[in-house]
Backbone as ProteinMPNN parsed JSONL, in Angstrom:
{"seq_chain_A": "MELGIVVSSGGAALAEILRISGDAGIGFTVISDRVCGAEAVAEKAGARLLRIEEKKRRDFSREVAQAARACQVERILLFFDRLVTSELFHAIPTANVHPAALPAFKGLTGVEDAHAARVRLLGCSLHVVDETMDGGPLICQLARGVEPDWPLARWQKMAFLMKVYCGLVWVSTSASLKASLPPLNASHGLPDAWMHSFRELQKREGEAVIA", "coords_chain_A": {"N_chain_A": [[0.841, -1.198, 0.0], [0.467, 2.253, -0.75], [0.885, 5.338, 0.749], [0.234, 8.845, 0.965], [1.726, 11.873, 2.099], [1.306, 15.226, 2.612], [3.295, 18.021, 3.053], [4.645, 20.905, 4.825], [6.38, 21.746, 6.686], [8.65, 21.58, 9.534], [8.876, 18.878, 10.079], [9.045, 17.198, 12.346], [6.986, 15.66, 13.604], [6.308, 14.064, 11.412], [8.683, 12.59, 11.118], [8.633, 10.881, 13.363], [6.287, 9.439, 12.882], [6.934, 8.054, 10.497], [9.108, 6.592, 11.45], [8.026, 4.967, 13.548], [6.057, 3.503, 12.235], [7.496, 2.103, 10.432], [7.958, -0.632, 10.084], [5.861, -1.874, 8.878], [5.574, -2.404, 6.213], [4.533, -0.502, 4.503], [4.407, 1.829, 1.88], [5.559, 5.195, 1.47], [4.814, 8.325, 0.075], [6.025, 11.476, 0.085], [5.023, 14.77, -0.217], [5.974, 18.011, -0.851], [5.683, 21.644, -0.793], [7.637, 23.442, -0.876], [11.07, 24.218, 0.067], [11.807, 22.554, 2.984], [12.108, 21.308, 6.382], [10.875, 18.834, 6.511], [11.39, 17.599, 4.108], [14.021, 16.662, 4.267], [13.644, 14.839, 6.309], [11.97, 12.95, 5.033], [13.685, 11.977, 3.021], [15.717, 10.818, 4.584], [14.285, 8.76, 5.762], [13.823, 7.151, 3.639], [11.597, 7.511, 2.058], [9.601, 8.197, -0.857], [10.069, 11.32, -2.424], [8.548, 14.276, -3.45], [8.353, 17.519, -4.913], [6.142, 20.177, -5.288], [5.71, 23.241, -6.479], [3.697, 24.985, -7.109], [1.742, 27.9, -6.727], [-0.969, 28.65, -6.758], [-3.913, 27.621, -5.207], [-5.888, 25.847, -6.274], [-4.669, 24.838, -8.605], [-2.379, 23.743, -7.454], [-3.53, 21.731, -5.859], [-4.657, 20.103, -7.832], [-2.342, 19.253, -9.179], [-1.036, 17.861, -7.151], [-2.833, 15.737, -6.768], [-2.631, 14.49, -9.282], [0.101, 13.747, -9.303], [0.166, 12.072, -7.085], [-1.575, 10.003, -7.844], [-0.096, 8.966, -9.966], [1.911, 7.798, -8.538], [0.582, 5.773, -7.357], [-0.697, 6.304, -4.961], [-2.989, 5.807, -2.353], [-4.329, 7.076, -0.266], [-4.278, 10.277, 1.403], [-2.581, 12.348, 3.728], [-2.587, 15.452, 5.417], [-0.055, 17.509, 6.576], [0.119, 20.422, 6.739], [0.221, 23.881, 5.837], [-1.498, 25.258, 4.182], [-4.686, 25.723, 2.601], [-6.373, 23.174, 0.778], [-8.042, 22.174, -2.269], [-11.072, 20.851, -3.819], [-10.114, 19.548, -6.028], [-8.124, 17.927, -5.119], [-9.148, 16.493, -2.745], [-11.487, 15.316, -3.68], [-10.51, 13.607, -5.516], [-8.723, 11.843, -4.248], [-9.019, 10.178, -1.176], [-8.641, 12.26, 1.587], [-7.102, 13.369, 4.559], [-6.697, 15.337, 7.572], [-4.543, 16.485, 10.168], [-5.322, 18.192, 13.008], [-4.299, 20.419, 15.511], [-6.099, 20.66, 17.875], [-9.081, 20.279, 19.838], [-11.42, 19.783, 17.87], [-14.826, 20.862, 17.414], [-13.591, 23.207, 18.32], [-11.334, 26.001, 18.158], [-10.43, 26.293, 15.384], [-8.319, 26.575, 12.422], [-4.938, 27.79, 11.714], [-3.533, 28.248, 14.064], [-4.192, 26.665, 16.328], [-3.235, 25.558, 18.808], [-1.964, 27.746, 20.022], [-4.128, 29.513, 20.165], [-5.849, 28.134, 21.885], [-4.292, 28.11, 24.185], [-4.127, 30.848, 24.718], [-6.771, 31.301, 25.307], [-6.967, 30.122, 27.72], [-7.942, 27.553, 28.298], [-8.763, 24.354, 29.755], [-8.352, 21.945, 28.615], [-6.544, 20.231, 26.27], [-6.515, 19.273, 22.947], [-6.46, 17.059, 20.033], [-7.187, 16.459, 16.647], [-8.058, 14.2, 14.103], [-9.296, 14.427, 10.954], [-11.59, 14.145, 8.18], [-10.931, 15.774, 5.122], [-12.725, 18.362, 3.667], [-14.845, 20.741, 1.93], [-14.968, 22.683, 3.873], [-13.222, 24.631, 6.426], [-11.307, 22.828, 8.496], [-13.539, 21.342, 9.177], [-14.493, 18.852, 8.443], [-15.784, 15.429, 8.755], [-14.991, 13.743, 11.813], [-12.29, 11.494, 12.356], [-10.59, 10.525, 14.303], [-9.983, 11.395, 17.7], [-8.301, 12.866, 20.456], [-7.63, 13.883, 23.85], [-6.345, 15.746, 26.647], [-6.072, 16.834, 30.05], [-4.967, 20.12, 30.887], [-3.053, 22.803, 32.35], [-3.848, 26.216, 32.545], [-1.764, 27.962, 33.206], [0.575, 26.741, 32.484], [3.549, 26.971, 30.506], [3.492, 28.037, 27.04], [5.248, 26.548, 25.475], [5.232, 24.034, 26.658], [2.624, 23.174, 26.176], [2.812, 23.055, 23.394], [4.636, 20.976, 23.062], [3.139, 18.808, 23.976], [1.127, 18.924, 22.068], [2.597, 18.231, 19.804], [3.163, 15.5, 20.368], [0.541, 14.538, 20.315], [-0.113, 14.992, 17.63], [1.592, 13.192, 16.384], [0.473, 10.807, 17.358], [-2.153, 10.878, 16.259], [-1.455, 10.874, 13.556], [-0.331, 8.317, 13.342], [-2.587, 6.778, 13.883], [-4.013, 7.355, 11.563], [-2.354, 6.123, 9.603], [-2.516, 3.455, 10.474], [-5.318, 2.884, 10.351], [-5.772, 3.404, 7.65], [-4.341, 1.354, 6.458], [-5.672, -0.773, 7.458], [-4.817, -2.144, 9.797], [-4.541, -4.304, 12.643], [-5.508, -3.057, 15.748], [-4.776, -2.139, 19.171], [-6.854, -1.937, 22.156], [-8.466, 1.236, 22.601], [-6.826, 3.931, 24.383], [-7.942, 5.499, 27.467], [-8.417, 8.206, 26.995], [-8.57, 8.605, 24.279], [-9.967, 8.089, 21.013], [-9.221, 6.002, 19.394], [-7.075, 3.122, 19.224], [-3.667, 1.861, 18.77], [-1.629, -0.399, 16.767], [-0.039, -2.968, 18.72], [2.843, -2.953, 18.894], [3.406, -0.419, 17.896], [2.121, 1.146, 19.773], [3.704, 0.639, 21.986], [6.128, 1.804, 21.106], [5.255, 4.436, 20.897], [4.721, 5.069, 23.557], [7.309, 4.967, 24.542], [8.346, 7.152, 23.183], [6.908, 9.194, 24.447], [8.064, 9.037, 27.008], [10.652, 9.837, 26.378], [10.209, 12.47, 25.589], [9.251, 13.527, 27.901], [6.617, 14.017, 28.534], [3.161, 13.073, 28.758], [0.499, 12.096, 26.788], [-1.322, 10.156, 26.36], [-2.759, 7.562, 28.353]], "CA_chain_A": [[0.0, 0.0, 0.0], [1.211, 3.517, -0.803], [0.202, 6.462, 1.376], [0.855, 10.138, 0.684], [1.688, 12.887, 3.143], [1.632, 16.549, 2.074], [3.986, 18.685, 4.159], [5.23, 22.23, 4.605], [6.882, 22.11, 8.013], [9.94, 21.037, 9.933], [8.855, 17.427, 9.909], [9.309, 16.423, 13.567], [5.942, 14.644, 13.748], [6.468, 13.145, 10.286], [9.806, 11.693, 11.399], [8.217, 9.852, 14.313], [5.301, 8.588, 12.214], [7.657, 7.166, 9.59], [9.947, 5.681, 12.246], [7.239, 3.991, 14.31], [5.304, 2.641, 11.317], [8.41, 1.667, 9.38], [8.048, -2.086, 9.934], [4.561, -2.381, 8.435], [5.582, -2.667, 4.786], [3.748, 0.525, 3.822], [5.195, 2.825, 1.173], [5.145, 6.573, 1.7], [5.203, 9.395, -0.831], [5.941, 12.76, 0.776], [4.924, 15.856, -1.194], [6.144, 19.34, -0.257], [5.478, 22.759, -1.721], [8.764, 24.363, -0.665], [12.165, 23.644, 0.854], [11.45, 22.509, 4.402], [12.761, 20.23, 7.116], [10.22, 17.555, 6.242], [12.013, 16.967, 2.944], [15.176, 15.901, 4.765], [13.088, 13.706, 7.057], [11.505, 11.963, 4.063], [14.847, 11.367, 2.38], [16.387, 9.968, 5.565], [13.442, 7.586, 6.004], [13.714, 6.369, 2.413], [10.311, 7.732, 1.404], [9.626, 8.939, -2.118], [9.884, 12.743, -2.158], [8.193, 15.13, -4.583], [8.077, 18.915, -4.571], [5.264, 20.862, -6.233], [5.821, 24.615, -5.997], [2.587, 25.779, -7.623], [1.223, 28.796, -5.688], [-2.422, 28.724, -6.779], [-4.423, 26.476, -4.454], [-6.585, 24.879, -7.123], [-3.684, 24.183, -9.463], [-1.547, 22.906, -6.59], [-4.307, 20.553, -5.472], [-4.769, 19.252, -9.011], [-1.037, 18.648, -9.46], [-0.787, 16.858, -6.111], [-3.653, 14.568, -7.077], [-2.055, 13.812, -10.441], [1.36, 13.122, -8.909], [-0.135, 10.981, -6.16], [-2.117, 8.897, -8.631], [1.001, 8.373, -10.72], [2.683, 7.0, -7.578], [-0.363, 4.79, -6.819], [-1.089, 6.666, -3.594], [-4.404, 5.514, -2.125], [-4.867, 8.034, 0.699], [-3.362, 11.39, 1.66], [-2.658, 13.064, 5.006], [-2.021, 16.799, 5.359], [0.666, 18.248, 7.612], [0.247, 21.443, 5.708], [-0.295, 25.164, 6.321], [-2.337, 25.872, 3.168], [-5.909, 25.011, 2.283], [-6.421, 22.502, -0.518], [-9.36, 22.254, -2.892], [-11.71, 19.589, -4.186], [-9.295, 18.857, -7.031], [-7.383, 16.886, -4.402], [-9.869, 15.587, -1.844], [-12.47, 14.529, -4.418], [-9.769, 12.622, -6.308], [-8.086, 10.88, -3.344], [-9.426, 10.424, 0.213], [-7.648, 13.129, 2.222], [-7.352, 13.663, 5.974], [-5.865, 16.396, 8.141], [-4.332, 16.478, 11.614], [-5.487, 19.544, 13.54], [-3.892, 20.389, 16.924], [-7.104, 21.171, 18.803], [-10.254, 19.409, 19.942], [-12.469, 20.338, 17.021], [-14.838, 22.054, 16.55], [-12.957, 24.381, 18.933], [-10.025, 26.509, 17.747], [-10.08, 25.985, 14.0], [-7.304, 27.453, 11.851], [-3.531, 27.396, 11.777], [-2.912, 28.49, 15.374], [-5.073, 26.04, 17.298], [-2.613, 25.435, 20.133], [-1.764, 29.091, 20.556], [-5.44, 30.083, 20.492], [-6.341, 27.45, 23.084], [-3.486, 28.59, 25.312], [-4.541, 32.228, 24.999], [-8.11, 31.25, 25.886], [-6.81, 29.547, 29.063], [-8.79, 26.38, 28.471], [-8.166, 23.311, 30.599], [-8.316, 20.702, 27.849], [-5.823, 20.323, 25.003], [-6.894, 18.135, 22.129], [-5.957, 16.927, 18.668], [-8.239, 15.838, 15.846], [-7.835, 13.696, 12.749], [-10.599, 14.564, 10.311], [-11.69, 14.124, 6.73], [-10.855, 17.097, 4.499], [-13.797, 18.689, 2.729], [-14.862, 22.142, 1.496], [-14.902, 23.569, 5.028], [-11.93, 24.704, 7.093], [-11.269, 22.009, 9.715], [-14.919, 21.008, 9.513], [-14.891, 17.546, 7.939], [-16.087, 14.419, 9.772], [-13.884, 13.288, 12.637], [-11.827, 10.111, 12.277], [-10.005, 10.203, 15.604], [-9.76, 12.562, 18.55], [-7.818, 12.618, 21.811], [-7.518, 15.099, 24.648], [-5.882, 15.581, 28.026], [-6.16, 18.036, 30.844], [-3.797, 20.996, 30.952], [-3.2, 23.955, 33.229], [-3.673, 27.456, 31.77], [-0.523, 28.655, 33.532], [1.736, 26.082, 31.897], [4.057, 27.758, 29.372], [3.061, 27.617, 25.708], [6.165, 25.517, 24.966], [4.793, 22.724, 27.152], [1.432, 22.839, 25.383], [3.241, 22.7, 22.044], [5.244, 19.639, 23.105], [2.052, 17.843, 24.052], [0.472, 18.933, 20.762], [3.468, 17.438, 18.926], [2.898, 14.09, 20.638], [-0.801, 14.219, 19.84], [-0.082, 14.928, 16.172], [2.199, 11.905, 16.053], [-0.498, 9.754, 17.646], [-3.207, 10.922, 15.245], [-0.868, 10.431, 12.294], [-0.2, 6.857, 13.388], [-3.941, 6.242, 13.719], [-4.333, 7.452, 10.134], [-1.628, 5.063, 8.891], [-3.054, 2.169, 10.897], [-6.66, 2.674, 9.806], [-5.671, 3.372, 6.187], [-3.82, 0.037, 6.084], [-6.535, -1.779, 8.108], [-4.021, -2.934, 10.728], [-5.193, -4.612, 13.908], [-5.083, -2.118, 16.785], [-5.107, -2.454, 20.55], [-7.976, -1.161, 22.671], [-8.111, 2.653, 22.735], [-6.606, 4.492, 25.723], [-9.137, 6.104, 28.018], [-8.636, 9.576, 26.518], [-8.469, 8.647, 22.816], [-11.035, 7.319, 20.369], [-8.643, 4.879, 18.663], [-5.802, 2.578, 19.656], [-2.651, 1.597, 17.763], [-1.047, -1.735, 16.879], [0.669, -3.095, 19.993], [4.243, -2.528, 18.791], [3.407, 1.038, 17.718], [1.765, 1.74, 21.062], [4.904, 0.574, 22.822], [7.062, 2.827, 20.618], [4.729, 5.759, 21.233], [4.938, 5.292, 24.992], [8.729, 5.282, 24.693], [8.496, 8.542, 22.73], [6.413, 10.037, 25.535], [9.091, 9.062, 28.052], [11.777, 10.644, 25.889], [9.8, 13.866, 25.549], [8.936, 13.959, 29.251], [5.203, 14.364, 28.628], [2.262, 11.971, 28.428], [-0.797, 12.54, 26.279], [-2.217, 9.021, 26.521], [-2.492, 6.822, 29.589]], "C_chain_A": [[0.873, 1.243, 0.0], [0.331, 4.625, -0.226], [0.962, 7.745, 1.069], [0.696, 11.093, 1.843], [2.16, 14.203, 2.54], [2.127, 17.421, 3.217], [4.449, 20.086, 3.77], [5.958, 22.695, 5.855], [8.247, 21.499, 8.277], [10.015, 19.536, 9.921], [9.085, 16.605, 11.147], [8.269, 15.328, 13.763], [6.038, 13.609, 12.631], [7.575, 12.131, 10.569], [9.395, 10.56, 12.322], [7.19, 8.907, 13.696], [5.996, 7.592, 11.291], [8.506, 6.164, 10.358], [9.107, 4.578, 12.887], [6.507, 3.024, 13.387], [6.191, 1.968, 10.278], [8.475, 0.174, 9.145], [6.783, -2.698, 9.344], [4.499, -2.668, 6.935], [4.745, -1.696, 3.972], [4.698, 1.496, 3.126], [4.65, 4.22, 1.427], [5.689, 7.476, 0.593], [4.974, 10.71, -0.11], [6.0, 13.865, -0.271], [5.019, 17.189, -0.467], [5.84, 20.405, -1.293], [6.618, 23.77, -1.644], [9.904, 23.591, 0.005], [11.76, 23.698, 2.315], [12.114, 21.31, 5.056], [12.164, 18.871, 6.833], [10.815, 16.848, 5.027], [13.209, 16.119, 3.383], [14.722, 14.679, 5.547], [12.674, 12.598, 6.104], [12.675, 11.232, 3.412], [15.565, 10.419, 3.331], [15.612, 8.677, 5.799], [13.304, 6.702, 4.767], [12.374, 6.484, 1.725], [10.52, 8.421, 0.051], [9.314, 10.405, -1.819], [9.617, 13.486, -3.452], [8.008, 16.55, -4.082], [7.249, 19.539, -5.686], [5.128, 22.298, -5.744], [4.729, 25.539, -6.53], [1.947, 26.596, -6.497], [-0.301, 28.854, -5.644], [-3.002, 27.453, -6.17], [-5.049, 25.415, -5.355], [-5.608, 24.125, -8.019], [-2.764, 23.28, -8.646], [-2.275, 21.613, -6.242], [-4.428, 19.576, -6.636], [-3.446, 18.538, -9.285], [-0.668, 17.605, -8.404], [-1.572, 15.589, -6.403], [-3.074, 13.781, -8.251], [-0.768, 13.083, -10.074], [1.112, 11.927, -7.996], [-0.696, 9.771, -6.904], [-1.027, 8.19, -9.416], [1.876, 7.482, -9.839], [1.826, 5.937, -6.9], [-0.692, 5.044, -5.354], [-2.6, 6.48, -3.442], [-5.075, 6.501, -1.176], [-3.808, 9.095, 0.989], [-3.654, 11.982, 3.031], [-1.982, 14.419, 4.846], [-1.33, 17.156, 6.666], [1.076, 19.554, 6.933], [-0.4, 22.734, 6.177], [-1.062, 25.947, 5.249], [-3.612, 25.054, 3.006], [-5.781, 24.347, 0.916], [-7.865, 22.522, -1.022], [-9.861, 20.866, -3.298], [-10.963, 18.845, -5.284], [-8.439, 17.77, -6.393], [-8.32, 15.953, -3.652], [-11.048, 14.87, -2.492], [-11.788, 13.439, -5.243], [-9.208, 11.498, -5.449], [-8.567, 11.175, -1.931], [-8.313, 11.135, 0.985], [-8.068, 13.432, 3.653], [-6.371, 14.724, 6.444], [-5.733, 16.175, 9.639], [-4.389, 17.915, 12.096], [-5.206, 19.542, 15.039], [-4.856, 21.113, 17.858], [-8.265, 20.194, 18.806], [-11.392, 20.044, 19.151], [-13.844, 19.959, 17.551], [-14.215, 23.307, 17.162], [-11.641, 24.715, 18.225], [-9.599, 26.012, 16.362], [-8.991, 26.952, 13.52], [-5.892, 27.01, 12.176], [-2.922, 27.485, 13.163], [-3.76, 27.898, 16.501], [-4.501, 25.962, 18.693], [-2.469, 26.804, 20.778], [-3.092, 29.731, 20.966], [-6.019, 29.438, 21.748], [-5.598, 27.922, 24.323], [-3.913, 29.999, 25.71], [-5.916, 32.271, 25.653], [-8.119, 30.626, 27.284], [-7.794, 28.397, 29.313], [-8.051, 25.339, 29.3], [-8.133, 21.95, 29.912], [-7.615, 20.968, 26.525], [-6.144, 19.082, 24.192], [-6.202, 18.121, 20.783], [-6.977, 16.104, 17.898], [-7.7, 15.401, 14.49], [-9.19, 13.703, 12.059], [-10.492, 14.481, 8.798], [-11.635, 15.566, 6.212], [-12.012, 17.256, 3.517], [-13.742, 20.185, 2.404], [-14.729, 23.13, 2.648], [-13.482, 23.631, 5.585], [-12.012, 23.943, 8.417], [-12.661, 21.569, 10.145], [-15.381, 19.649, 9.046], [-15.14, 16.55, 9.062], [-14.844, 13.942, 10.514], [-13.589, 11.818, 12.374], [-11.329, 9.657, 13.643], [-9.846, 11.5, 16.391], [-9.22, 12.101, 19.9], [-7.646, 13.943, 22.527], [-6.966, 14.757, 26.017], [-5.985, 16.92, 28.737], [-4.852, 18.805, 30.857], [-4.1, 22.111, 31.953], [-2.968, 25.231, 32.425], [-2.344, 28.154, 32.022], [0.722, 27.937, 33.034], [2.231, 26.91, 30.714], [3.596, 27.179, 28.038], [3.949, 26.499, 25.176], [5.751, 24.128, 25.443], [3.545, 22.272, 26.4], [1.844, 22.366, 23.982], [3.905, 21.327, 22.005], [4.169, 18.567, 23.181], [1.289, 17.779, 22.733], [1.285, 18.139, 19.741], [3.207, 15.945, 19.116], [1.527, 13.672, 20.129], [-0.845, 14.123, 18.32], [0.554, 13.622, 15.701], [1.174, 10.786, 16.225], [-1.596, 9.726, 16.579], [-2.685, 10.495, 13.878], [-0.714, 8.928, 12.231], [-1.562, 6.183, 13.276], [-4.337, 6.268, 12.252], [-3.635, 6.35, 9.349], [-2.258, 3.71, 9.196], [-4.429, 1.896, 10.285], [-6.643, 2.624, 8.287], [-5.239, 1.989, 5.708], [-4.608, -1.102, 6.719], [-5.738, -2.716, 9.003], [-4.805, -3.172, 12.014], [-4.629, -3.717, 15.001], [-5.484, -2.63, 18.155], [-6.341, -1.65, 20.966], [-7.555, 0.294, 22.84], [-7.768, 3.01, 24.178], [-7.872, 5.212, 26.185], [-9.447, 7.466, 27.409], [-8.471, 9.712, 25.006], [-9.535, 7.752, 22.213], [-10.521, 6.079, 19.661], [-7.342, 4.424, 19.33], [-4.853, 2.414, 18.485], [-2.254, 0.125, 17.825], [-0.105, -1.806, 18.093], [2.104, -2.577, 19.928], [4.333, -1.014, 18.634], [3.07, 1.727, 19.034], [2.964, 1.731, 22.007], [5.902, 1.655, 22.402], [6.572, 4.225, 20.971], [4.92, 6.053, 22.714], [6.403, 5.607, 25.276], [9.015, 6.714, 24.244], [8.012, 9.501, 23.813], [7.446, 10.155, 26.648], [10.253, 9.97, 27.639], [11.457, 12.129, 25.916], [9.434, 14.416, 26.931], [7.518, 14.441, 29.441], [4.38, 13.142, 28.244], [0.926, 12.532, 27.962], [-1.797, 11.4, 26.214], [-1.812, 8.257, 27.767], [-1.647, 5.602, 29.284]], "O_chain_A": [[1.903, 1.283, 0.673], [-0.807, 4.824, -0.652], [2.185, 7.733, 0.93], [-0.347, 11.123, 2.495], [3.272, 14.293, 2.02], [1.453, 17.547, 4.24], [4.621, 20.415, 2.597], [6.134, 23.895, 6.065], [8.905, 20.977, 7.378], [11.096, 18.968, 9.771], [9.307, 15.4, 11.031], [8.623, 14.186, 14.058], [5.869, 12.414, 12.874], [7.415, 10.943, 10.288], [9.762, 9.407, 12.095], [7.219, 7.705, 13.958], [5.672, 6.405, 11.31], [8.611, 5.005, 9.955], [9.437, 3.398, 12.78], [6.352, 1.849, 13.721], [5.691, 1.334, 9.348], [8.991, -0.262, 8.116], [6.648, -3.921, 9.314], [3.471, -3.129, 6.44], [4.296, -2.028, 2.874], [5.683, 1.936, 3.719], [3.444, 4.412, 1.58], [6.861, 7.4, 0.226], [3.845, 11.024, 0.267], [6.906, 13.898, -1.104], [4.228, 17.463, 0.436], [5.751, 20.133, -2.49], [6.565, 24.827, -2.274], [9.724, 22.457, 0.45], [11.41, 24.761, 2.83], [12.617, 20.414, 4.379], [12.86, 17.858, 6.905], [10.748, 15.623, 4.932], [13.38, 14.992, 2.92], [15.334, 13.614, 5.462], [12.99, 11.431, 6.335], [12.651, 10.01, 3.273], [15.978, 9.333, 2.926], [16.209, 7.621, 6.011], [12.728, 5.617, 4.844], [12.036, 5.646, 0.89], [11.501, 9.138, -0.146], [8.4, 10.7, -1.049], [10.357, 13.35, -4.427], [7.557, 16.764, -2.956], [7.595, 19.448, -6.864], [4.504, 22.547, -4.713], [4.84, 26.758, -6.407], [1.641, 26.054, -5.434], [-0.869, 29.088, -4.577], [-2.636, 26.345, -6.56], [-4.769, 24.225, -5.211], [-5.714, 22.908, -8.171], [-2.411, 22.185, -9.085], [-1.699, 20.529, -6.323], [-4.316, 18.364, -6.45], [-3.436, 17.346, -9.591], [-0.06, 16.583, -8.724], [-1.035, 14.487, -6.296], [-3.032, 12.551, -8.218], [-0.562, 11.939, -10.479], [1.77, 10.894, -8.122], [-0.32, 8.635, -6.613], [-1.025, 6.963, -9.523], [2.501, 6.536, -10.32], [2.284, 5.272, -5.971], [-0.938, 4.106, -4.596], [-3.383, 6.927, -4.279], [-6.279, 6.732, -1.282], [-2.609, 8.855, 0.843], [-4.808, 12.103, 3.443], [-0.929, 14.524, 4.216], [-1.941, 17.113, 7.734], [2.244, 19.753, 6.599], [-1.44, 22.708, 6.835], [-1.258, 27.154, 5.384], [-3.621, 23.846, 3.243], [-5.155, 24.894, 0.008], [-8.789, 22.849, -0.277], [-9.17, 19.86, -3.142], [-11.154, 17.642, -5.456], [-8.07, 16.8, -7.056], [-8.299, 14.744, -3.887], [-11.567, 13.91, -1.921], [-12.426, 12.457, -5.623], [-9.211, 10.338, -5.86], [-8.527, 12.332, -1.514], [-7.178, 10.661, 1.025], [-9.235, 13.714, 3.925], [-5.351, 14.979, 5.802], [-6.674, 15.737, 10.301], [-3.607, 18.758, 11.656], [-5.801, 18.753, 15.773], [-4.476, 22.061, 18.546], [-8.414, 19.383, 17.892], [-12.226, 20.757, 19.71], [-14.023, 18.861, 18.078], [-14.306, 24.379, 16.565], [-10.93, 23.825, 17.757], [-8.546, 25.395, 16.202], [-8.768, 28.003, 14.121], [-5.678, 25.989, 12.829], [-1.893, 26.859, 13.42], [-4.011, 28.559, 17.508], [-5.193, 26.264, 19.666], [-2.814, 26.991, 21.945], [-3.171, 30.409, 21.991], [-6.612, 30.123, 22.581], [-6.196, 28.112, 25.382], [-4.043, 30.305, 26.896], [-6.201, 33.161, 26.454], [-9.153, 30.603, 27.952], [-8.392, 28.287, 30.383], [-6.844, 25.448, 29.514], [-7.912, 20.926, 30.558], [-8.039, 21.826, 25.75], [-6.053, 17.963, 24.698], [-5.459, 19.039, 20.435], [-7.561, 15.164, 18.435], [-6.978, 16.142, 13.822], [-10.129, 13.058, 12.525], [-9.432, 14.719, 8.22], [-12.229, 16.466, 6.806], [-12.246, 16.405, 2.659], [-12.704, 20.821, 2.584], [-14.409, 24.297, 2.423], [-12.642, 22.793, 5.259], [-12.704, 24.366, 9.343], [-12.934, 21.438, 11.338], [-16.549, 19.306, 9.229], [-14.749, 16.796, 10.203], [-13.782, 13.76, 9.919], [-14.497, 11.005, 12.194], [-11.615, 8.542, 14.082], [-9.607, 12.564, 15.819], [-9.636, 11.067, 20.423], [-7.53, 14.994, 21.896], [-7.099, 13.629, 26.491], [-5.986, 17.984, 28.117], [-3.77, 18.219, 30.841], [-5.247, 22.327, 32.343], [-1.983, 25.319, 31.692], [-1.844, 28.864, 31.149], [1.824, 28.474, 33.149], [1.423, 27.492, 29.991], [3.342, 25.979, 27.925], [3.461, 25.594, 24.498], [5.904, 23.15, 24.71], [3.433, 21.104, 26.03], [1.293, 21.398, 23.457], [3.756, 20.594, 21.028], [4.275, 17.531, 22.523], [0.852, 16.704, 22.321], [0.712, 17.446, 18.901], [3.049, 15.211, 18.142], [1.368, 12.583, 19.577], [-1.541, 13.266, 17.776], [0.098, 13.021, 14.728], [1.024, 9.927, 15.355], [-1.927, 8.661, 16.057], [-3.393, 9.828, 13.124], [-0.941, 8.323, 11.183], [-1.683, 5.133, 12.646], [-4.93, 5.314, 11.749], [-4.262, 5.705, 8.509], [-2.504, 2.913, 8.29], [-4.676, 0.809, 9.763], [-7.42, 1.879, 7.689], [-5.711, 1.507, 4.677], [-4.258, -2.269, 6.543], [-5.944, -3.93, 8.984], [-5.625, -2.349, 12.42], [-3.413, -3.626, 15.167], [-6.4, -3.44, 18.292], [-6.812, -0.791, 20.222], [-6.405, 0.565, 23.186], [-8.356, 2.452, 25.105], [-8.761, 5.497, 25.383], [-10.613, 7.848, 27.314], [-8.255, 10.816, 24.505], [-9.955, 6.772, 22.828], [-11.307, 5.183, 19.352], [-6.611, 5.223, 19.915], [-5.175, 2.773, 17.352], [-2.512, -0.537, 18.83], [0.542, -0.818, 18.441], [2.535, -1.839, 20.814], [5.242, -0.391, 19.183], [3.652, 2.757, 19.374], [3.205, 2.696, 22.733], [6.461, 2.345, 23.255], [7.37, 5.101, 21.304], [5.251, 7.181, 23.081], [6.707, 6.419, 26.15], [9.83, 7.408, 24.852], [8.655, 10.52, 24.064], [7.679, 11.245, 27.171], [10.765, 10.756, 28.436], [12.319, 12.953, 26.224], [9.322, 15.628, 27.109], [7.227, 15.181, 30.38], [4.843, 12.281, 27.495], [0.302, 13.339, 28.651], [-2.991, 11.635, 26.033], [-0.655, 8.302, 28.185], [-1.31, 4.842, 30.192]]}, "name": "protein", "num_of_chains": 1, "seq": "MELGIVVSSGGAALAEILRISGDAGIGFTVISDRVCGAEAVAEKAGARLLRIEEKKRRDFSREVAQAARACQVERILLFFDRLVTSELFHAIPTANVHPAALPAFKGLTGVEDAHAARVRLLGCSLHVVDETMDGGPLICQLARGVEPDWPLARWQKMAFLMKVYCGLVWVSTSASLKASLPPLNASHGLPDAWMHSFRELQKREGEAVIA"}
């Protein structure tokens, strides 16, 4: 199976997703729209890497869909800071990881907006991409309690872990892999070996977002 991931960021979450899921025999095509850290991550992981620098959203979406089809990509995940159009998500099932408990705090700055609002719950959502902004049907969601007085950097570290977890859920469900029972604060579990690796990642980062 070939999965596609569209990126425009540093690639820290992508690196962990590719590392933890690397033993499942799944191929990955990573598509960027600019020079970014995620490109180096993809190359290091041995993933196919494409760059499409088209600036117009509709044309970019069309070119991504065409390139993905040529690579036999069956599903696409966005780690991306631009909106895409129906030229992509009507052609290939597309999902997005959003660092907030949707429908709250839509948009590019979900973590920062939640922190500024001094909420006591930090979440992350994996959802289907459609014509709305962060409004498609939910696939997976997790959340944990936070303190408003914690520094933003701590919230962002927990959001990073949540994005990794949701990305792994997307890979697992896309490939129809057998998963363990969900943790108490998440809607989906992961394959046992992936769950073990994710818990080790939590230890390394010094934060826990799942029990």
